[in-house]
Coordinates of C-alpha atoms in Angstrom, one line a residue:
M170 CA -5.2 -16.2 42.1
T171 CA -3.8 -19.7 41.6
G172 CA -0.4 -20.9 42.6
K173 CA 0.7 -20.9 38.9
I174 CA 3.8 -18.8 38.2
P175 CA 2.8 -16.2 35.5
L176 CA 4.6 -16.4 32.2
V177 CA 5.8 -13.1 30.7
V178 CA 6.5 -13.3 27.0
V179 CA 8.9 -10.7 25.6
V180 CA 8.8 -10.3 21.8
G181 CA 12.1 -8.8 20.6
G182 CA 15.7 -9.1 21.8
G183 CA 16.8 -5.5 21.2
F184 CA 17.4 -2.8 23.8
G185 CA 13.9 -2.8 25.1
G186 CA 13.2 -6.5 25.1
L187 CA 16.6 -7.4 26.7
A188 CA 16.2 -4.7 29.3
A189 CA 12.7 -5.9 30.2
A190 CA 13.8 -9.6 30.5
K191 CA 16.8 -8.7 32.6
A192 CA 14.7 -6.4 34.8
L193 CA 12.4 -9.3 35.7
R194 CA 15.3 -11.5 36.9
R195 CA 14.1 -11.4 40.5
A196 CA 10.4 -11.1 39.8
P197 CA 8.1 -14.0 40.7
V198 CA 7.5 -14.8 37.0
N199 CA 8.9 -17.0 34.2
V200 CA 10.1 -15.1 31.2
L201 CA 10.3 -16.2 27.6
L202 CA 12.1 -14.0 25.2
I203 CA 11.3 -14.6 21.5
D204 CA 13.4 -13.1 18.7
R205 CA 14.0 -13.9 15.0
S206 CA 17.8 -13.7 15.6
N207 CA 19.8 -15.5 18.3
H208 CA 21.9 -12.4 19.1
H209 CA 21.5 -8.9 20.5
V210 CA 22.9 -6.1 18.4
F211 CA 24.2 -2.7 19.5
Q212 CA 22.4 -0.8 16.7
P213 CA 24.2 2.6 17.1
L214 CA 27.4 1.1 15.8
L215 CA 25.9 -0.7 12.8
Y216 CA 27.3 2.0 10.5
Q217 CA 30.9 1.1 11.7
V218 CA 30.3 -2.5 10.6
A219 CA 29.0 -1.3 7.3
T220 CA 32.2 0.7 6.7
S221 CA 34.6 -2.1 7.9
V222 CA 35.6 -0.3 11.1
L223 CA 34.3 -3.0 13.4
A224 CA 33.7 -6.7 12.9
P225 CA 30.1 -8.0 13.3
G226 CA 31.1 -9.9 16.5
Q227 CA 32.2 -6.7 18.2
I228 CA 28.7 -5.3 18.3
A229 CA 26.7 -8.5 18.7
S230 CA 26.3 -10.9 21.7
P231 CA 24.3 -14.2 21.9
L232 CA 21.0 -13.7 23.7
R233 CA 21.4 -17.0 25.5
G234 CA 24.8 -16.0 26.8
L235 CA 23.5 -12.7 28.0
L236 CA 20.7 -14.4 29.9
A237 CA 22.5 -17.6 30.9
D238 CA 22.6 -16.7 34.6
Q239 CA 19.0 -15.8 34.7
E240 CA 17.2 -19.0 35.8
N241 CA 13.7 -17.8 35.3
T242 CA 14.3 -16.8 31.7
S243 CA 14.5 -18.9 28.5
V244 CA 15.1 -17.8 24.8
M245 CA 13.2 -19.0 21.8
L246 CA 14.4 -18.5 18.2
G247 CA 11.3 -17.7 16.1
N248 CA 9.5 -15.2 14.0
V249 CA 6.3 -13.8 15.7
T250 CA 3.7 -13.4 13.0
G251 CA 0.7 -12.4 15.1
I252 CA -1.0 -12.2 18.5
D253 CA -4.4 -13.5 19.6
P254 CA -5.2 -11.2 22.5
A255 CA -8.6 -12.9 23.2
T256 CA -6.9 -16.2 24.1
R257 CA -3.6 -14.7 25.1
H258 CA -1.4 -16.5 22.6
V259 CA 1.5 -15.4 20.5
I260 CA 1.7 -17.0 17.0
V261 CA 5.3 -18.0 16.1
D262 CA 7.1 -19.6 13.2
A263 CA 9.9 -21.6 14.8
G264 CA 12.1 -23.9 12.6
D265 CA 9.8 -26.1 10.6
K266 CA 6.8 -25.4 12.9
K267 CA 4.5 -22.8 11.4
G268 CA 1.8 -21.1 13.4
L269 CA 3.0 -22.4 16.8
R270 CA 0.8 -20.9 19.6
V271 CA 2.6 -19.8 22.7
A272 CA 0.4 -19.0 25.7
Y273 CA 1.2 -16.0 27.9
D274 CA 0.0 -14.3 31.0
Y275 CA 1.6 -11.0 30.3
L276 CA 3.1 -9.8 27.0
V277 CA 5.8 -7.2 26.4
L278 CA 6.1 -6.0 22.8
A279 CA 9.6 -4.6 22.0
T280 CA 9.7 -5.2 18.3
G281 CA 11.5 -2.0 17.5
A282 CA 11.1 -0.2 14.2
T283 CA 11.7 -0.8 10.5
H284 CA 12.5 1.3 7.4
S285 CA 10.0 3.9 6.3
Y286 CA 10.0 4.8 2.6
F287 CA 7.2 7.3 3.0
G288 CA 4.8 5.5 0.6
H289 CA 7.5 4.6 -2.0
D290 CA 8.1 1.0 -1.1
E291 CA 9.5 0.4 -4.6
F292 CA 12.6 2.2 -3.4
A293 CA 13.4 -0.6 -0.9
H294 CA 14.9 -2.9 -3.6
F295 CA 17.4 -0.3 -4.8
A296 CA 18.1 1.6 -1.5
P297 CA 18.6 -0.7 1.5
G298 CA 18.5 0.7 5.0
L299 CA 20.5 -0.1 8.1
K300 CA 18.6 -1.7 10.9
S301 CA 20.2 -5.1 11.5
L302 CA 23.5 -6.9 11.4
T303 CA 22.5 -8.5 8.1
D304 CA 21.9 -5.1 6.7
A305 CA 25.3 -3.9 7.8
E306 CA 27.2 -6.9 6.4
S307 CA 25.3 -6.7 3.1
L308 CA 26.0 -3.0 2.8
R309 CA 29.7 -3.5 3.7
N310 CA 30.0 -6.1 1.0
H311 CA 28.2 -3.9 -1.5
I312 CA 30.4 -0.9 -0.9
L313 CA 33.7 -2.9 -1.1
T314 CA 32.5 -4.6 -4.3
A315 CA 31.7 -1.3 -5.8
F316 CA 35.3 -0.2 -5.5
E317 CA 36.5 -3.6 -6.8
N318 CA 34.3 -3.2 -9.9
A319 CA 35.4 0.3 -10.4
E320 CA 39.0 -0.9 -10.4
A321 CA 38.2 -3.3 -13.3
E322 CA 35.9 -0.9 -15.2
E323 CA 37.2 0.7 -18.4
N324 CA 34.3 3.0 -19.1
P325 CA 34.8 6.3 -17.2
E326 CA 31.0 7.0 -16.8
R327 CA 30.3 3.6 -15.4
R328 CA 33.4 3.9 -13.1
K329 CA 32.1 7.2 -11.9
A330 CA 28.7 5.7 -11.1
L331 CA 30.3 2.9 -9.2
M332 CA 32.2 5.4 -7.0
T333 CA 29.2 7.6 -6.3
F334 CA 27.4 7.0 -3.0
V335 CA 24.0 8.6 -2.4
L336 CA 22.6 8.6 1.1
V337 CA 19.0 9.6 1.5
G338 CA 18.3 11.3 4.8
A339 CA 20.5 13.6 6.9
G340 CA 19.5 12.4 10.3
P341 CA 22.0 10.8 12.8
T342 CA 22.3 7.6 10.7
G343 CA 22.8 9.4 7.5
V344 CA 25.4 11.8 8.9
E345 CA 27.3 9.0 10.6
M346 CA 27.2 6.8 7.5
A347 CA 28.3 9.5 5.1
S348 CA 31.2 10.6 7.3
A349 CA 32.3 7.0 7.9
I350 CA 32.4 6.3 4.2
A351 CA 34.4 9.6 3.7
V352 CA 36.9 8.5 6.3
M353 CA 37.1 5.0 4.9
V354 CA 38.1 6.1 1.4
R355 CA 40.8 8.4 2.9
T356 CA 42.3 5.9 5.3
T357 CA 41.5 2.2 5.0
L358 CA 41.2 2.2 1.2
R359 CA 43.7 4.9 0.4
K360 CA 46.6 2.7 -0.8
N361 CA 44.6 -0.5 -1.7
F362 CA 44.0 0.2 -5.4
R363 CA 46.2 1.0 -8.4
R364 CA 43.8 2.1 -11.2
I365 CA 41.5 4.2 -9.1
D366 CA 41.9 6.8 -6.4
P367 CA 39.3 6.0 -3.6
K368 CA 39.6 9.6 -2.4
S369 CA 37.8 10.6 -5.6
A370 CA 34.6 8.9 -4.5
H371 CA 31.6 11.2 -4.6
I372 CA 29.5 11.0 -1.4
I373 CA 26.2 12.8 -1.5
L374 CA 24.0 13.3 1.5
V375 CA 20.4 14.3 0.5
D376 CA 17.7 15.7 2.7
M377 CA 14.4 17.6 2.3
G378 CA 15.1 19.7 5.4
K379 CA 17.0 23.0 5.8
R380 CA 19.8 21.5 7.7
P381 CA 21.3 18.1 8.7
L382 CA 20.4 16.7 12.1
G383 CA 17.2 18.7 12.0
T384 CA 16.1 17.6 15.5
F385 CA 19.3 18.9 17.0
A386 CA 20.2 22.4 18.1
E387 CA 21.1 24.7 15.2
N388 CA 24.7 25.2 16.2
L389 CA 25.2 21.4 16.3
S390 CA 23.6 21.0 12.9
E391 CA 25.9 23.6 11.4
A392 CA 29.0 22.1 13.0
A393 CA 28.0 18.7 11.5
R394 CA 27.5 20.3 8.1
L395 CA 30.9 22.0 8.1
R396 CA 32.6 18.8 9.2
L397 CA 30.9 16.8 6.4
L398 CA 32.1 19.4 3.9
Q399 CA 35.6 19.1 5.3
L400 CA 35.5 15.4 4.7
G401 CA 34.4 15.9 1.1
V402 CA 30.7 15.0 1.5
D403 CA 28.3 16.9 -0.8
V404 CA 25.4 18.0 1.4
C405 CA 22.3 18.5 -0.7
L406 CA 19.5 20.1 1.4
K407 CA 15.9 21.2 0.5
K408 CA 15.8 18.6 -2.2
A409 CA 13.5 15.6 -2.4
V410 CA 14.2 12.2 -3.9
Q411 CA 11.8 11.7 -6.8
A412 CA 12.9 8.2 -7.9
I413 CA 15.4 5.5 -7.2
D414 CA 16.4 2.6 -9.5
A415 CA 19.3 0.4 -10.4
D416 CA 21.1 3.2 -12.1
G417 CA 20.9 5.9 -9.5
A418 CA 18.5 8.4 -8.1
V419 CA 16.6 11.5 -9.2
V420 CA 17.2 14.3 -6.6
G421 CA 15.1 17.3 -7.3
N422 CA 15.2 17.6 -11.1
E423 CA 18.7 16.1 -11.4
R424 CA 19.5 12.5 -12.1
I425 CA 22.6 11.2 -10.2
P426 CA 24.1 8.1 -11.7
S427 CA 25.0 5.8 -8.8
K428 CA 25.3 2.1 -8.1
T429 CA 25.0 2.6 -4.3
V430 CA 22.0 4.3 -2.8
I431 CA 21.5 4.0 1.0
W432 CA 18.3 4.8 2.7
T433 CA 18.7 6.6 6.0
A434 CA 15.6 8.8 5.9
G435 CA 13.1 7.4 8.4
V436 CA 11.6 4.7 10.4
A437 CA 8.2 3.1 10.8
P438 CA 6.8 1.0 13.7
S439 CA 6.7 -2.7 13.4
P440 CA 3.5 -4.6 12.5
A441 CA 2.9 -5.3 16.2
G442 CA 0.4 -2.4 16.3
K443 CA -1.8 -4.2 13.7
W444 CA -1.6 -7.4 15.7
L445 CA -3.3 -5.5 18.6
G446 CA -5.8 -3.8 16.4
S447 CA -4.3 -0.3 16.6
V448 CA -4.0 2.1 13.8
G449 CA -0.7 2.2 11.7
H450 CA 1.3 5.3 12.4
T451 CA 3.8 7.6 10.6
R452 CA 3.5 11.0 12.3
G453 CA 1.2 12.7 14.8
P454 CA -1.2 11.4 17.4
R455 CA -3.1 8.2 17.1
R456 CA -5.4 6.1 19.3
V457 CA -4.9 2.5 20.4
G458 CA -8.1 2.1 22.5
E459 CA -10.8 4.0 24.3
S460 CA -9.3 3.4 27.7
C461 CA -5.6 3.6 28.3
R462 CA -4.4 3.5 31.9
W463 CA -1.2 3.1 33.9
Q464 CA -0.4 -0.3 35.4
C465 CA 2.6 -2.5 35.4
P466 CA 1.9 -5.8 33.7
V467 CA 3.5 -7.6 36.7
H468 CA 3.6 -4.9 39.4
R469 CA 2.0 -1.5 39.5
G470 CA 3.8 1.5 37.9
Q471 CA 4.4 0.4 34.3
L472 CA 2.7 1.5 31.1
T473 CA 0.1 -0.7 29.5
C474 CA -2.7 -0.3 27.0
Y475 CA -6.0 -1.3 28.7
S476 CA -7.5 -1.9 25.2
Q477 CA -5.4 -5.1 25.3
P478 CA -5.1 -6.1 29.0
G479 CA -1.8 -7.7 30.0
T480 CA 0.1 -6.2 27.0
Q481 CA 2.9 -3.7 27.2
C482 CA 4.3 -1.9 24.2
G483 CA 8.0 -1.0 24.0
S484 CA 9.0 2.6 23.5
D485 CA 9.9 2.1 19.8
F486 CA 6.3 1.0 19.2
E487 CA 4.2 3.5 21.2
T488 CA 3.7 5.3 24.4
V489 CA 0.4 6.3 25.9
N490 CA -0.8 9.2 28.1
P491 CA -3.7 8.9 30.5
A492 CA -6.0 10.6 28.1
G493 CA -5.6 7.8 25.6
A494 CA -3.7 9.7 22.9
C495 CA -0.9 7.6 21.6
R496 CA 2.4 8.9 20.2
P497 CA 5.5 7.2 18.7
G498 CA 7.9 6.2 21.5
P499 CA 11.3 7.9 22.1
R500 CA 14.1 6.9 19.9
T501 CA 17.7 7.8 19.3
G502 CA 18.2 11.5 18.5
N503 CA 14.5 12.3 18.3
R504 CA 12.7 11.7 21.6
K505 CA 9.0 12.3 21.7
D506 CA 7.5 13.7 24.9
V507 CA 4.8 12.0 27.0
Q508 CA 2.7 14.1 29.3
V509 CA 1.6 12.2 32.5
K510 CA 0.6 12.9 36.1
P511 CA 2.2 10.4 38.4
G512 CA -0.4 8.9 40.8
A513 CA -3.3 9.7 38.4
Y514 CA -3.5 6.0 37.7
G515 CA -2.0 3.3 39.9
R516 CA 0.9 4.1 42.1
E517 CA 3.1 7.2 41.9
I518 CA 6.3 6.7 39.9
P519 CA 9.7 8.0 41.1
F520 CA 11.7 10.0 38.6
I521 CA 15.5 10.7 38.3
P522 CA 16.7 13.8 36.5
I523 CA 19.5 13.4 34.0
D524 CA 22.0 15.7 32.4
L525 CA 20.7 17.1 29.1
N526 CA 24.2 17.4 27.7
Q527 CA 25.4 13.8 28.3
K528 CA 26.0 11.4 25.4
K529 CA 23.1 9.0 24.9
E530 CA 25.1 6.2 23.2
T531 CA 28.7 5.3 22.8
G532 CA 30.3 6.7 19.6
T533 CA 27.5 9.1 18.7
L534 CA 26.8 12.7 19.7
H535 CA 23.2 12.9 21.0
R536 CA 22.6 16.2 22.6
R537 CA 19.5 18.4 22.9
S538 CA 19.2 22.2 23.2
Q539 CA 17.8 23.4 26.5
R540 CA 15.7 25.8 24.4
E541 CA 13.9 22.7 23.1
V542 CA 13.6 20.7 26.3
K543 CA 13.3 22.3 29.7
T544 CA 13.9 19.2 31.7
E545 CA 14.1 15.6 30.6
L546 CA 13.5 12.9 33.2
R547 CA 14.3 9.3 33.1
I548 CA 11.9 6.9 34.6
G549 CA 13.1 5.3 37.8
Q550 CA 12.7 1.8 39.1
C551 CA 9.4 0.0 39.7
P552 CA 8.2 0.7 43.2
V553 CA 7.7 -3.0 43.9
V554 CA 10.5 -4.8 42.0
R555 CA 13.9 -3.0 41.9
G556 CA 15.2 -2.5 38.4
V557 CA 11.9 -2.8 36.5
P558 CA 11.5 0.2 34.1
C559 CA 8.2 1.8 34.5
V560 CA 7.3 3.7 31.3
G561 CA 9.6 3.4 28.3
D562 CA 12.8 5.5 28.9
S563 CA 12.0 9.2 29.2
L564 CA 9.3 11.7 30.1
E565 CA 9.4 15.4 29.5
L566 CA 8.6 18.1 32.1
K567 CA 6.4 20.9 30.9
N568 CA 5.8 24.2 32.7
G569 CA 7.4 22.9 35.9
S570 CA 4.9 20.2 36.6
L571 CA 4.0 16.7 35.4

């Protein structure tokens, strides 16, 4: 080893990337965080920005400000377009510089997830999703403009279409968004218009599943469904969306005229997997490389893929078990389990049990049935450097042993 201080490049300034950068504040490394935006966004509250409950500045903070007191860390505004694992370079478009090569000793990929249209990418133009602050602001402007246009519209059919809102996907985002729109038309907009009644807006939540919040306990799903009905939301279950265009959506065999269709149905991993040569993933197991082992990229105890030494993948991208089978990482409201044996590779990792019934994020109800999960464990701190997360953010205990 030389006396050179290792450089850890963190790609992504979301929850995972920011946590990784801050956890390395006392480590003997330099950290470079690269993100296409200069701010960190608290994503669970994006729906409140989209419905004018919160201003964008209330859920966003400058990355440079959050890391200003961390002397070993710098921030770079740029769009990562690829990785060269052979030479350990990250390819970045920054400002007017295209294809800039940034060398790294260790790489942390925390690129998050994007919208998944399940093979119907043509829906994206007509049914935007909600993953960024830009998405939230654009959706807010679109919803408010729909009411403004309805106020000026003379044709009853076109006015009805303007005041019809279709949300595709009854997961946490869809349920939150539908209920937030329903509350907005009954409170914020209630007295703002003279020619239309905002309370007459038709809000439709569509899902192929048998119940909303399908990953939650049945009693919670039923409580959510009843609450949505109380708010005036039309919950359409066991129906697939066949088509979406500028004039509405086809749900089952019925066409619903609407000028606002919002996609809340699913997520897909970022292109980072392709940069590393792994197989794209939607559902089920996949393989990144023939040899996946446990080792912290700076200290022992953290997850890494040995098919690409020195690279760690954030939990939204993938997690790996010692056998080499890779699964999608844990995410809000739908955490996937990872089966590991501490000490099988590298150093034993300490674990801290958490309460299954606690709220996972502010402002949302994220709760799992004990019938579904026996015990959920949160990864503790790195055995060498205090505060370094070791393997994503959760493991699951099966049959009383790890």
